[in-house]
Short mmCIF file of C-alpha atoms in Angstrom, two decimals:
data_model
loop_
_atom_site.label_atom_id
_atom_site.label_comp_id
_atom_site.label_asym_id
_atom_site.label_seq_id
_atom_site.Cartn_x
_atom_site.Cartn_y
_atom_site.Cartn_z
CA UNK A 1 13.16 -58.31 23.44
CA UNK A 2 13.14 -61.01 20.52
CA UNK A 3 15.53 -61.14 17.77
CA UNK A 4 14.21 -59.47 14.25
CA UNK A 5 14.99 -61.32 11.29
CA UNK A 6 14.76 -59.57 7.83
CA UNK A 7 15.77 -61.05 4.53
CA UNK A 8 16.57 -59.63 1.37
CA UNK A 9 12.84 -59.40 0.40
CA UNK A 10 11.92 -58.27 3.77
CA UNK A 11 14.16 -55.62 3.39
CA UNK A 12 13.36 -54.91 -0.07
CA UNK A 13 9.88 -55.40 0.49
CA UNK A 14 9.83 -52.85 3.69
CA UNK A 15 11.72 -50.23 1.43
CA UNK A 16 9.17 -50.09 -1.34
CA UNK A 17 6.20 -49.72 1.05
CA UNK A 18 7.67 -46.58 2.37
CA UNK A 19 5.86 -43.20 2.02
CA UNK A 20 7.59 -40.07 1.24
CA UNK A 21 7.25 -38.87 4.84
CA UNK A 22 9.22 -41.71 5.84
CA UNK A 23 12.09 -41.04 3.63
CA UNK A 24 12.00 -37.88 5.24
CA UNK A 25 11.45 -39.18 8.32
CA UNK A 26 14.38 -42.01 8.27
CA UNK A 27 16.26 -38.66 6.06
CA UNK A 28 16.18 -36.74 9.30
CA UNK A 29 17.32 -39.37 11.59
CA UNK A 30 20.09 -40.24 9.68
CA UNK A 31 21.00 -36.18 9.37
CA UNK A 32 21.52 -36.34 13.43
CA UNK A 33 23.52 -39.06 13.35
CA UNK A 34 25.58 -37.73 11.11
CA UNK A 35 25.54 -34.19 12.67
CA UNK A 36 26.15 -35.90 15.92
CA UNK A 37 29.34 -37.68 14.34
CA UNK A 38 30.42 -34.20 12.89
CA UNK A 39 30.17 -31.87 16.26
CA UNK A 40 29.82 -34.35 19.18
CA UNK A 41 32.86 -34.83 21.63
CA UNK A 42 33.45 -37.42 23.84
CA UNK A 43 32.35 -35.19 27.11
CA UNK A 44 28.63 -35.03 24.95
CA UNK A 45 28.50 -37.89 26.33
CA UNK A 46 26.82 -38.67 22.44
CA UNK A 47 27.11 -42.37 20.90
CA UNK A 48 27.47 -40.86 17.92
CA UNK A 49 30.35 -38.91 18.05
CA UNK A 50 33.15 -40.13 15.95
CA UNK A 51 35.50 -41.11 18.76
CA UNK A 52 32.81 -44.18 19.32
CA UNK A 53 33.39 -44.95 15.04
CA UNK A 54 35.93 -46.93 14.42
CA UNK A 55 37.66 -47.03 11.14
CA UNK A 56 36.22 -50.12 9.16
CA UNK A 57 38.96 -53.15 8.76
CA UNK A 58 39.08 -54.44 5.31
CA UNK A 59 40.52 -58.25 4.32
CA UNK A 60 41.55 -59.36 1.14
CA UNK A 61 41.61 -62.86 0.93
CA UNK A 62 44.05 -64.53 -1.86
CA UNK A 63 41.28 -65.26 -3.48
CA UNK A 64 40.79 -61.65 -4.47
CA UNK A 65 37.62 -61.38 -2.60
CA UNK A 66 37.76 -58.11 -0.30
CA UNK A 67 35.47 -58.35 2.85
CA UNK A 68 34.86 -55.04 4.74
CA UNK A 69 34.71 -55.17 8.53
CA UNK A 70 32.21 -51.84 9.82
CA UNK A 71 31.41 -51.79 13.62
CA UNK A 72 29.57 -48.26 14.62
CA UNK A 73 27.51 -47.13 17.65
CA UNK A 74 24.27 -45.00 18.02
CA UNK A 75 22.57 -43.43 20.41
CA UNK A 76 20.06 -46.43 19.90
CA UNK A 77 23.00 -49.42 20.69
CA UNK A 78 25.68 -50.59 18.53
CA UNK A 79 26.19 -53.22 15.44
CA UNK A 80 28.65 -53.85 12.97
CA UNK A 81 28.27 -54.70 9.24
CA UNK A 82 30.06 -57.42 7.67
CA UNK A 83 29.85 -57.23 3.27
CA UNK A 84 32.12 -58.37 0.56
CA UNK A 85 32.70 -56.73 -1.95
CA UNK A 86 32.71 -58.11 -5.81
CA UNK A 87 36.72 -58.84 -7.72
CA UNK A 88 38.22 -56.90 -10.09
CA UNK A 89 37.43 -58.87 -13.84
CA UNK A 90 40.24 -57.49 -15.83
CA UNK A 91 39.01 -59.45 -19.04
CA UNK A 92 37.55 -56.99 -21.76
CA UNK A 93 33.84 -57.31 -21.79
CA UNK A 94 32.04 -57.59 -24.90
CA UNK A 95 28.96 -55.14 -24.61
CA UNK A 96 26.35 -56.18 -27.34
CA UNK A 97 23.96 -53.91 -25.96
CA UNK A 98 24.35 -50.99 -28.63
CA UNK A 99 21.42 -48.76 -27.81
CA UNK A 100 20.76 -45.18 -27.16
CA UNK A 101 17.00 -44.01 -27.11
CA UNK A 102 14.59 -41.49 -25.77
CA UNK A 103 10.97 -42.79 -24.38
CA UNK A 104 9.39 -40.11 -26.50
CA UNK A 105 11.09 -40.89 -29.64
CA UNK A 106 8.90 -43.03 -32.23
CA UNK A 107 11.40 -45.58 -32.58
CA UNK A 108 15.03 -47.45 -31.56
CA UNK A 109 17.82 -46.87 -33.43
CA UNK A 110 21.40 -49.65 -33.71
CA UNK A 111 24.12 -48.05 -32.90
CA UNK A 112 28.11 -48.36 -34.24
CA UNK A 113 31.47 -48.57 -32.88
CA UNK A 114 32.41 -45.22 -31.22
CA UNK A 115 35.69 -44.08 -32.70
CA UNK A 116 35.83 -41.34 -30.14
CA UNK A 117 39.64 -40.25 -28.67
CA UNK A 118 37.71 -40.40 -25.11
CA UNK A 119 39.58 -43.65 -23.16
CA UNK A 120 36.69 -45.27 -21.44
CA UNK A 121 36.25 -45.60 -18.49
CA UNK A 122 37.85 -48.87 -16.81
CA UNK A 123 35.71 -50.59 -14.27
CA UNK A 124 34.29 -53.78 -12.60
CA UNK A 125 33.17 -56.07 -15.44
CA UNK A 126 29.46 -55.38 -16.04
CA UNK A 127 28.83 -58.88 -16.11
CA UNK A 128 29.06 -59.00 -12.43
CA UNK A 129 26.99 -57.75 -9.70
CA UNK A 130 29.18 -55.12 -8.21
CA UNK A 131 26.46 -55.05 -4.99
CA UNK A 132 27.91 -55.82 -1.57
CA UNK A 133 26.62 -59.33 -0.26
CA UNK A 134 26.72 -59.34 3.81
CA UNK A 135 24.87 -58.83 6.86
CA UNK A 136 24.04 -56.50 9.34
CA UNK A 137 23.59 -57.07 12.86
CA UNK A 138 22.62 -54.77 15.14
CA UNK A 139 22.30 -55.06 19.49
CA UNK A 140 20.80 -53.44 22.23
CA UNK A 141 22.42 -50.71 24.41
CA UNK A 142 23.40 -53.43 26.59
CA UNK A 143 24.04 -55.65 23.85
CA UNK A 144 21.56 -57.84 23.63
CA UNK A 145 21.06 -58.94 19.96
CA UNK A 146 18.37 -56.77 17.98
CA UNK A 147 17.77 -57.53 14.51
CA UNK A 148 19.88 -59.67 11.77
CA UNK A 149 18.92 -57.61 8.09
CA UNK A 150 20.37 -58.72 4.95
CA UNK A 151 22.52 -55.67 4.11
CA UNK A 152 22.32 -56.05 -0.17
CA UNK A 153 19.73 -53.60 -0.34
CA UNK A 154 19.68 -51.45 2.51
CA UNK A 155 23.60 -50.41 1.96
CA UNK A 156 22.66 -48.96 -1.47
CA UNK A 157 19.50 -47.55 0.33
CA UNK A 158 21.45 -45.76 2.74
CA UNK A 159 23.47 -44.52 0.54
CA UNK A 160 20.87 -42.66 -1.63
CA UNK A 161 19.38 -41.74 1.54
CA UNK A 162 22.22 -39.45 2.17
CA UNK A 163 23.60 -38.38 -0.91
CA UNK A 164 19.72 -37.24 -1.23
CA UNK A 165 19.88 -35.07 1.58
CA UNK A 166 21.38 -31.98 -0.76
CA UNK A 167 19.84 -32.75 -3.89
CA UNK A 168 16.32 -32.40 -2.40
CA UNK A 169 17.36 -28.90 -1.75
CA UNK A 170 18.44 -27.78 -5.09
CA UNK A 171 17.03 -25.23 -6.81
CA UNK A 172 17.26 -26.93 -10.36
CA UNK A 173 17.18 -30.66 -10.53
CA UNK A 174 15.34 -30.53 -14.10
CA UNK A 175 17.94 -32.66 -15.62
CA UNK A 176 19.84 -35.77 -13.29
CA UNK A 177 22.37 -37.79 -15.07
CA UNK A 178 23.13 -41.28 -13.58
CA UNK A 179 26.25 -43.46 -14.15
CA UNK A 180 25.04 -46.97 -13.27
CA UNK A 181 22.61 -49.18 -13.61
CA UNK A 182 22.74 -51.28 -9.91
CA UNK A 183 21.09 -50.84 -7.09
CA UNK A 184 23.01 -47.80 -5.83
CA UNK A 185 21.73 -46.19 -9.45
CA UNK A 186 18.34 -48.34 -8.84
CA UNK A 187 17.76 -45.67 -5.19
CA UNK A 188 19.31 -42.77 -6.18
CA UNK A 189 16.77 -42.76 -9.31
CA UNK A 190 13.64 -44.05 -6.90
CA UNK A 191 14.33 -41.79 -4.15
CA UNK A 192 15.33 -38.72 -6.60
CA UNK A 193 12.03 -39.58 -7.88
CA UNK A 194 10.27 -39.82 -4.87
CA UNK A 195 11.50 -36.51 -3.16
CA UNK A 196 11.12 -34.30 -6.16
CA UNK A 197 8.93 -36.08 -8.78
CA UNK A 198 7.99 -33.48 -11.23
CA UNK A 199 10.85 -30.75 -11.10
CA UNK A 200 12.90 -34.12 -12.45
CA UNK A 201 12.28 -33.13 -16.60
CA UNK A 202 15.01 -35.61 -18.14
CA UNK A 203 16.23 -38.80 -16.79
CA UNK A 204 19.79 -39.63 -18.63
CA UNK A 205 21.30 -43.24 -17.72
CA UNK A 206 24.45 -43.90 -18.64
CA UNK A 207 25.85 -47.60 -18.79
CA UNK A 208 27.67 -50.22 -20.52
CA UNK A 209 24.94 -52.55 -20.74
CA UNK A 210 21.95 -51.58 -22.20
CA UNK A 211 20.05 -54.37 -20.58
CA UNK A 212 20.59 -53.68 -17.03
CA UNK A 213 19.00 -50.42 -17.29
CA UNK A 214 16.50 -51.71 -19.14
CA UNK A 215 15.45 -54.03 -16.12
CA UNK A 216 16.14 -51.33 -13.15
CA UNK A 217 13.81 -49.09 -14.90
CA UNK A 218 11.91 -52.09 -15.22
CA UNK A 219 12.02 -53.09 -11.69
CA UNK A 220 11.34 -49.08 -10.81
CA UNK A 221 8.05 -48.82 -12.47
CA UNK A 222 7.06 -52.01 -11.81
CA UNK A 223 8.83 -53.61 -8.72
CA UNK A 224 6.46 -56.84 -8.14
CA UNK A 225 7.06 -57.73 -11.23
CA UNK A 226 9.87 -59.91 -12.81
CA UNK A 227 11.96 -58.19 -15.55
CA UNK A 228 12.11 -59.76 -18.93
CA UNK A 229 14.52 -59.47 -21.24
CA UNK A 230 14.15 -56.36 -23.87
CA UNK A 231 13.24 -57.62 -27.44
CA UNK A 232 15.79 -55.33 -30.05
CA UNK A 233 13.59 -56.57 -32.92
CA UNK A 234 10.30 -54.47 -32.25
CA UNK A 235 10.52 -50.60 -32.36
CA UNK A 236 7.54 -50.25 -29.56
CA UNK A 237 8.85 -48.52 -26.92
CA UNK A 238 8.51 -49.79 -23.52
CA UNK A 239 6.05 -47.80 -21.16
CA UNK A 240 7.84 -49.03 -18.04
CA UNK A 241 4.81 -47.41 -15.93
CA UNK A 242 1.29 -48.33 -15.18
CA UNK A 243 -0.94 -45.08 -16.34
CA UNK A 244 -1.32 -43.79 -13.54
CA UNK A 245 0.81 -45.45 -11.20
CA UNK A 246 3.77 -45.27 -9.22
CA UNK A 247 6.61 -42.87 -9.82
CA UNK A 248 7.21 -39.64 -11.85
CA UNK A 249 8.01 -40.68 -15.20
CA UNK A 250 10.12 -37.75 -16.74
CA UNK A 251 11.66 -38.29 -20.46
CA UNK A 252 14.17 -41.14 -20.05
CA UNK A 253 17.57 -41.39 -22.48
CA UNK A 254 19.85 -44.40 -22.08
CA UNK A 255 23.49 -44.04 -23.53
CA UNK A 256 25.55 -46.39 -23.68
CA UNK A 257 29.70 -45.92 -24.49
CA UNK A 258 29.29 -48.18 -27.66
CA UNK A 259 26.77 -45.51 -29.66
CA UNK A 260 28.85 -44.31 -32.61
CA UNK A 261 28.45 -40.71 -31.21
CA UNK A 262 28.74 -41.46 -27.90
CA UNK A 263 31.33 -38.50 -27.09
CA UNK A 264 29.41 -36.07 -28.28
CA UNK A 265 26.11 -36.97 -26.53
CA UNK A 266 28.21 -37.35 -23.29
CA UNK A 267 29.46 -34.22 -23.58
CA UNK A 268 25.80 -32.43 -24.38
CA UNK A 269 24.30 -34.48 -21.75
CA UNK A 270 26.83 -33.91 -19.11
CA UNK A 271 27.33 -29.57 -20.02
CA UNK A 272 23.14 -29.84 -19.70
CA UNK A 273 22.85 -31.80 -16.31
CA UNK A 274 21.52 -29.72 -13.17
CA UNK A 275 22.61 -33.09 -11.57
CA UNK A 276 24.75 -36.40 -11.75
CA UNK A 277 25.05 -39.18 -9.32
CA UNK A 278 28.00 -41.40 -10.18
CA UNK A 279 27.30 -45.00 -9.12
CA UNK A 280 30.34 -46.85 -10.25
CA UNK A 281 32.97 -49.01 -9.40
CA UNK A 282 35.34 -47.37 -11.79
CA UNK A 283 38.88 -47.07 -11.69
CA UNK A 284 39.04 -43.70 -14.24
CA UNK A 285 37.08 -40.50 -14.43
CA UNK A 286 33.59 -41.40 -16.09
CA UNK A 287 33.76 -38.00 -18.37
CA UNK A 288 36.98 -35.22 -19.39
CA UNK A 289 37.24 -32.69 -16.55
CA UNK A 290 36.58 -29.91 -19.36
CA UNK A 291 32.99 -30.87 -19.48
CA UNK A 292 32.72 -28.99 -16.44
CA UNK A 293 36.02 -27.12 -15.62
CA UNK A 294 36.13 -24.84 -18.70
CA UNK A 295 33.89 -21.65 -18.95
CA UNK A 296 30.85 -22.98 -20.97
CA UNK A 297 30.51 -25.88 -18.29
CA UNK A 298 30.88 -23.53 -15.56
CA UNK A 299 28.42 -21.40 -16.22
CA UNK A 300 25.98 -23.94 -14.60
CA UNK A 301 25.71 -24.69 -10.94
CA UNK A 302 25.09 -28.54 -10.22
CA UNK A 303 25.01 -31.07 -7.61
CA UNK A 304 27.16 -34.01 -8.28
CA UNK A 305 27.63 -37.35 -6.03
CA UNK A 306 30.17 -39.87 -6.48
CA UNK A 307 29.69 -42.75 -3.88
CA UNK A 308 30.43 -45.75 -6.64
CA UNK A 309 34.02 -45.66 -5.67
CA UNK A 310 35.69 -46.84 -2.54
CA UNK A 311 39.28 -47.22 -2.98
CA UNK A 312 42.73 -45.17 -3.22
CA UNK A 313 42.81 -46.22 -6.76
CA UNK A 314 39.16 -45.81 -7.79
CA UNK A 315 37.85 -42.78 -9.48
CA UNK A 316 34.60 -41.72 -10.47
CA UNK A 317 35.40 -38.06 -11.26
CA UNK A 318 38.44 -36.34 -12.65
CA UNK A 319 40.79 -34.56 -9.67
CA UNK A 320 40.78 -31.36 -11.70
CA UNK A 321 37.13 -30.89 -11.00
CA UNK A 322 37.58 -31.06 -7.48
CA UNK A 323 40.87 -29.18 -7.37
CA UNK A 324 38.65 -26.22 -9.05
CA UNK A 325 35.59 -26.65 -7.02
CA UNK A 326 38.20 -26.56 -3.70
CA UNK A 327 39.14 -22.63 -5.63
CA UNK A 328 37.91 -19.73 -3.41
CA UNK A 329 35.21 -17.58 -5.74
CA UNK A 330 36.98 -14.29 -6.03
CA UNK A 331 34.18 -13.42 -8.48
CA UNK A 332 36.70 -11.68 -10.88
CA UNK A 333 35.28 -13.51 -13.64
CA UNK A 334 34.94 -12.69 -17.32
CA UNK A 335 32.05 -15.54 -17.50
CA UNK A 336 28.92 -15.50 -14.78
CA UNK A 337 30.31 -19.07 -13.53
CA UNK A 338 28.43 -20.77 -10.50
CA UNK A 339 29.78 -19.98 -7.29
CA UNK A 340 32.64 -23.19 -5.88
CA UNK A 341 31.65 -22.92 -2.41
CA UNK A 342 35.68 -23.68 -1.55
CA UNK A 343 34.94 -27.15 -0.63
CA UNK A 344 34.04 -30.92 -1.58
CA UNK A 345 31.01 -32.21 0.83
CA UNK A 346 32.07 -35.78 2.42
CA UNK A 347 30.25 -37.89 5.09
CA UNK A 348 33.49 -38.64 6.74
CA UNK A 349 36.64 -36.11 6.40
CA UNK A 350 39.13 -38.96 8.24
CA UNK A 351 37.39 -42.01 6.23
CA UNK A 352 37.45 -40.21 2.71
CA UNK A 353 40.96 -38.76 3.35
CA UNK A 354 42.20 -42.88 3.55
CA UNK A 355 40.28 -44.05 0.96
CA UNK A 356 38.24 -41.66 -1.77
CA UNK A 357 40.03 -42.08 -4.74
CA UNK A 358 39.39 -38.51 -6.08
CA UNK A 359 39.90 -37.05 -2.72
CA UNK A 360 43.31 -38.48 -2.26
CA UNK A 361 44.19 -37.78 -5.95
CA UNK A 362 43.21 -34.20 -6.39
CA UNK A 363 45.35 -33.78 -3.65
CA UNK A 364 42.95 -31.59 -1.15
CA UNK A 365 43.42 -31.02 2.37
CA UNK A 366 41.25 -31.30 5.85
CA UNK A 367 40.39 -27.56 5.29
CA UNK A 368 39.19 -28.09 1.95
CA UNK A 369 36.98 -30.95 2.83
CA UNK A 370 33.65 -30.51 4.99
CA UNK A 371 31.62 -33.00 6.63
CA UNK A 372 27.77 -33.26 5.56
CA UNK A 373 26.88 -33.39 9.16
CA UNK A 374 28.62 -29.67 9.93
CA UNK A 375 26.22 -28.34 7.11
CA UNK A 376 22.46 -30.07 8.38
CA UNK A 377 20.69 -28.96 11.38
CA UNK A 378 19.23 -31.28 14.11
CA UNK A 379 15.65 -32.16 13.99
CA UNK A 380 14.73 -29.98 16.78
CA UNK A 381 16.98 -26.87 15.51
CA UNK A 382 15.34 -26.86 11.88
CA UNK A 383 12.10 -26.96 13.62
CA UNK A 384 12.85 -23.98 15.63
CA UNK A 385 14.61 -21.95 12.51
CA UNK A 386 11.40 -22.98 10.80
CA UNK A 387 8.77 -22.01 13.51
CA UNK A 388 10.79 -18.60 14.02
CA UNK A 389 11.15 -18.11 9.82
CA UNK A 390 7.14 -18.45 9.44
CA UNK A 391 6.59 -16.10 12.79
CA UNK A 392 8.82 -13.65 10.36
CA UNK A 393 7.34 -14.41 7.00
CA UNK A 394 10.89 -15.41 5.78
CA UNK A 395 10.39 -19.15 4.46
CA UNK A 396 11.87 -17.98 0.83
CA UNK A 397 14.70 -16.34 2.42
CA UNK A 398 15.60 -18.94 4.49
CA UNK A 399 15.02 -21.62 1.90
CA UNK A 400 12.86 -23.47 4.41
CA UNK A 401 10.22 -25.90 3.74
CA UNK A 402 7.56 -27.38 5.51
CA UNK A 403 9.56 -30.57 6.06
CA UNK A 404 12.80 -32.71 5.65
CA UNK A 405 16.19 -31.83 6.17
CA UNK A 406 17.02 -28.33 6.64
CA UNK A 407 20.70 -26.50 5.53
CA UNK A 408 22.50 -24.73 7.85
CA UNK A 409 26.07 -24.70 9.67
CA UNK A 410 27.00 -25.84 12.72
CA UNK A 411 27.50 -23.38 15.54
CA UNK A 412 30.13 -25.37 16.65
CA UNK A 413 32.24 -28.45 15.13
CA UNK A 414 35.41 -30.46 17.10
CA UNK A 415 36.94 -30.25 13.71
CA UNK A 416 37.47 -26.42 14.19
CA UNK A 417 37.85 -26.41 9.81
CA UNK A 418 37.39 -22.38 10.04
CA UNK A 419 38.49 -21.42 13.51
CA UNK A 420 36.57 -19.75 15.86
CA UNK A 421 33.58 -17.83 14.98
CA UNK A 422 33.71 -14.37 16.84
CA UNK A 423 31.22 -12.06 14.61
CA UNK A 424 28.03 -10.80 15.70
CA UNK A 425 24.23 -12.35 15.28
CA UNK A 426 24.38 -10.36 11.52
CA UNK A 427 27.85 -11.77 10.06
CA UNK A 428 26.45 -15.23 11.09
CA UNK A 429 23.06 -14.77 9.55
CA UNK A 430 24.94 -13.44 6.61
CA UNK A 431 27.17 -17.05 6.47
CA UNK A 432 24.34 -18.91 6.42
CA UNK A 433 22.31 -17.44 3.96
CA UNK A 434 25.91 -17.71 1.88
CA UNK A 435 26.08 -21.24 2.48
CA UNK A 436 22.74 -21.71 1.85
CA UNK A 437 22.81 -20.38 -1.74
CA UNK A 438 26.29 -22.06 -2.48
CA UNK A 439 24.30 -25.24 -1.57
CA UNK A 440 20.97 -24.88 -2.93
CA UNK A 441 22.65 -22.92 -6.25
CA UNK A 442 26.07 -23.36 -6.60
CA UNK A 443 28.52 -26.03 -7.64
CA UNK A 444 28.51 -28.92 -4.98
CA UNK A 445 30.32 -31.80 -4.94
CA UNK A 446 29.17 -34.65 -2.58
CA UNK A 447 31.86 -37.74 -1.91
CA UNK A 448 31.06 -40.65 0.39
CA UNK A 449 32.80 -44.10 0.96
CA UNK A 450 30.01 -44.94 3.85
CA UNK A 451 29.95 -45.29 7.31
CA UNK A 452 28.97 -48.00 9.68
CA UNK A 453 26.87 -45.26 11.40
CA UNK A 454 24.76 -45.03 8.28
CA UNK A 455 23.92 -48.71 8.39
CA UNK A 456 23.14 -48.73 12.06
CA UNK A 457 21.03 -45.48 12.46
CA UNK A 458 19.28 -46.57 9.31
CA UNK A 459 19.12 -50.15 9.87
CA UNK A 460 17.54 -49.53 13.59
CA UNK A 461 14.88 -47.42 11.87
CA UNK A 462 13.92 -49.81 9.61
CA UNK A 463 13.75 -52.96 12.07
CA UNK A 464 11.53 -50.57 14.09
CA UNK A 465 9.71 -49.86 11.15
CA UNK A 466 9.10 -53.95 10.13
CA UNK A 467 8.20 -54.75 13.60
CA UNK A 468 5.25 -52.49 13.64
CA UNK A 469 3.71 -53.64 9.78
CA UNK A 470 5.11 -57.15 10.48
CA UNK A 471 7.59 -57.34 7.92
CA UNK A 472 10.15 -60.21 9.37
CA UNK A 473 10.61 -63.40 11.45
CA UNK A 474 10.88 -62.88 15.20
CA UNK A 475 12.60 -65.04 17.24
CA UNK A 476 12.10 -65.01 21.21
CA UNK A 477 14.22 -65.97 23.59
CA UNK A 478 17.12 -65.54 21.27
#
């Protein structure tokens, strides 16, 4: 078999030809892996399976530059994924970009100072491109080299890919607030977009530098093209989107932390979000905890996923949120509040426990953490639910839809997080339909810090996928 060869624009060039079947396609896939990885034991006889994962190896070189070591197998071969990661810039940034402003508003508007008592957050410099620069190569069951993809964009791809897998099943996604402006923010917006289009009412984008969301939404809306620099001086406001064309375009706000009343529109924006996806490399919470932790803010269920951080120190969201979404729902409550579920969603309980910042700092425990592959169904289990939930005229009740991922937890998990499951066929119909509604209504956190099985499994579906509209260089004989 020759060797596949796919650049950055190969990659990037693959990713925005795909249809929304294939994200739910390459969705599903990457569900069984990560089911797989979640229940499989080593007598499966399953690639997947976590024993076959090895913990990634990370070196820091004295020259502050941190390179990440990620070797995985699949039921499709094995690979490894080799990226370094951006240094931390501890010089204060300037941010000239002083902007907040609606696409349906008649004009822009300069912004102060903030004098607000909110410390912000500390992070990477946004002068720097915080995207992981590396490779991945991926081999044959018997190892014979595969495919050799540029792993800039398909790592944030990935990413979204999974973090995705909840949010399409939300009730209420009418408002998504995104902390970022890179490429993770770039495909959590494009796939968001993609997946549920018009439920999405109000896009929120919250950033230090104006201009870098100005050129992802830029480079959303209009991806062959090359961004340009946004002109303060005219008041027109910037279409983004061919009439007609491309994505969803719901009612966009930028904010940005140097907006004179910046507090105050965090705070409305945050208490009126159905969703946030926190994209940051940022060493403190992004917002107060009380944004969401007191009454008013719990009165809302929402779907939030942090997957900018990666380290022990890093935090994207404050520990008391998670400490209270960890809370059994006793549902003595003076407020209606959204139901907590009694855990934080992760795509790796072992991998987060080492190294999610807000994991490790709120404290929680193996039982209070559950794997997103104990909570989706295998391909050919949501296709029998489904088949069996039409023959009963049940789709609503089931929360079923004609395609994607489906919700639903495993019969059986090596992790044994709740023990042994000993009720009848009712009590277990009765669970799901409980976890079901926690996950499709309630609040839900999501926390990843990525696996190497996420690149592989992906990363073999794409090369599969280039090969066939010949997207790549191909080298024989390799």
């Amino acid at each position: 078999m020759p060797l596949t060869i796919l650049t950055d624009s190969d990659v990037r060039s693959l990713l925005h030809q795909l249809s929304k079947q294939d994200i739910l396609d390459l969705q599903q896939s990457l569900a069984d892996g990560l089911h797989y990885y979640s229940t499989a034991t080593e007598e499966d006889s399953n690639a997947c399976c976590s024993s076959y994962q090895p913990m990634r190896t990370a070196l820091k070189r004295n020259d502050g530059q941190t390179t990440l070591f990620m070797p995985a197998s699949s039921n499709d071969g094995i690979g490894f994924k080799v990226v370094t990661l951006a240094t931390q810039d501890t010089k204060k940034q300037s941010d000239t970009s002083s902007i907040t402003y609606s696409l349906k508003a008649a004009s822009l508007s300069e912004s102060t100072q903030s004098s607000s008592s909110f410390e912000q957050p500390q992070s990477l410099a946004s002068s720097q491109s915080t995207t992981p620069k590396g490779t991945l190569q991926l081999l044959d069951k018997d190892g014979s080299p595969r495919a050799l993809v540029n792993a800039e964009e398909i790592t944030a791809f990935r990413t979204a890919l999974a973090s995705t897998m909840l949010f399409k099943k939300r009730h209420n996604v009418h408002d998504v607030v995104v902390f970022g402006a890179g490429k993770q923010a770039y495909w959590h917006i494009r796939l968001a977009l993609m997946l549920r289009s018009t439920d999405i009412h109000h896009l929120n984008i919250i950033n230090r530098d104006f201009e870098r969301v100005h050129q992802l939404l830029q480079s959303l809306y209009n991806p062959d093209e090359q961004p340009t620099k946004f002109d303060t001086s005219t008041t027109k406001i910037p279409s983004y989107r061919k009439e007609g064309e491309g994505l969803h375009r719901p009612k966009i706000q930028i904010l940005t932390p140097s907006h004179g009343e910046y507090e105050r529109l965090l705070k409305s924006t945050i208490r009126a979000s159905s969703v946030i996806f926190c994209t940051t490399p940022s060493l403190t919470p992004l917002f107060p905890a009380p944004y969401l932790t007191n009454p008013e803010g719990r009165k809302k269920g929402r779907y939030v996923a942090a997957i900018g951080s990666y380290k022990p120190h890093m935090c994207e969201i404050h520990p008391d949120i998670l400490r209270q979404n960890v809370t059994p729902d006793h549902g003595r409550h003076f407020h209606k509040h959204a139901s907590q579920g009694g855990a934080v969603v992760v795509d790796s309980v072992e991998a987060c426990l080492k190294e999610a910042g807000e994991i490790i700092q709120a404290g929680l425990s193996p039982n209070e953490i559950v794997e997103i592959g104990e909570i989706v169904m295998l391909k050919r289990d949501a296709e029998k639910r489904r088949s069996e939930c039409i023959a009963q005229k049940r789709m609503s009740v089931e929360g079923l839809d004609d395609d994607g991922v489906e919700l639903g937890e495993a019969s059986s998990t090596k992790k044994k997080r709740r023990g042994s499951n000993k009720s009848g066929k009712d009590d277990h119909d009765k669970e799901h339909q409980s976890l079901v509604e926690w996950l499709q209504k309630g609040n839900v956190i999501y926390k990843s810090v990525g696996l190497g099985l996420m690149d592989v499994v992906v990363g073999s579906d794409l090369v599969r996928l280039a090969d066939e509209r010949g997207i790549g260089t191909k080298i024989d004989n390799f």
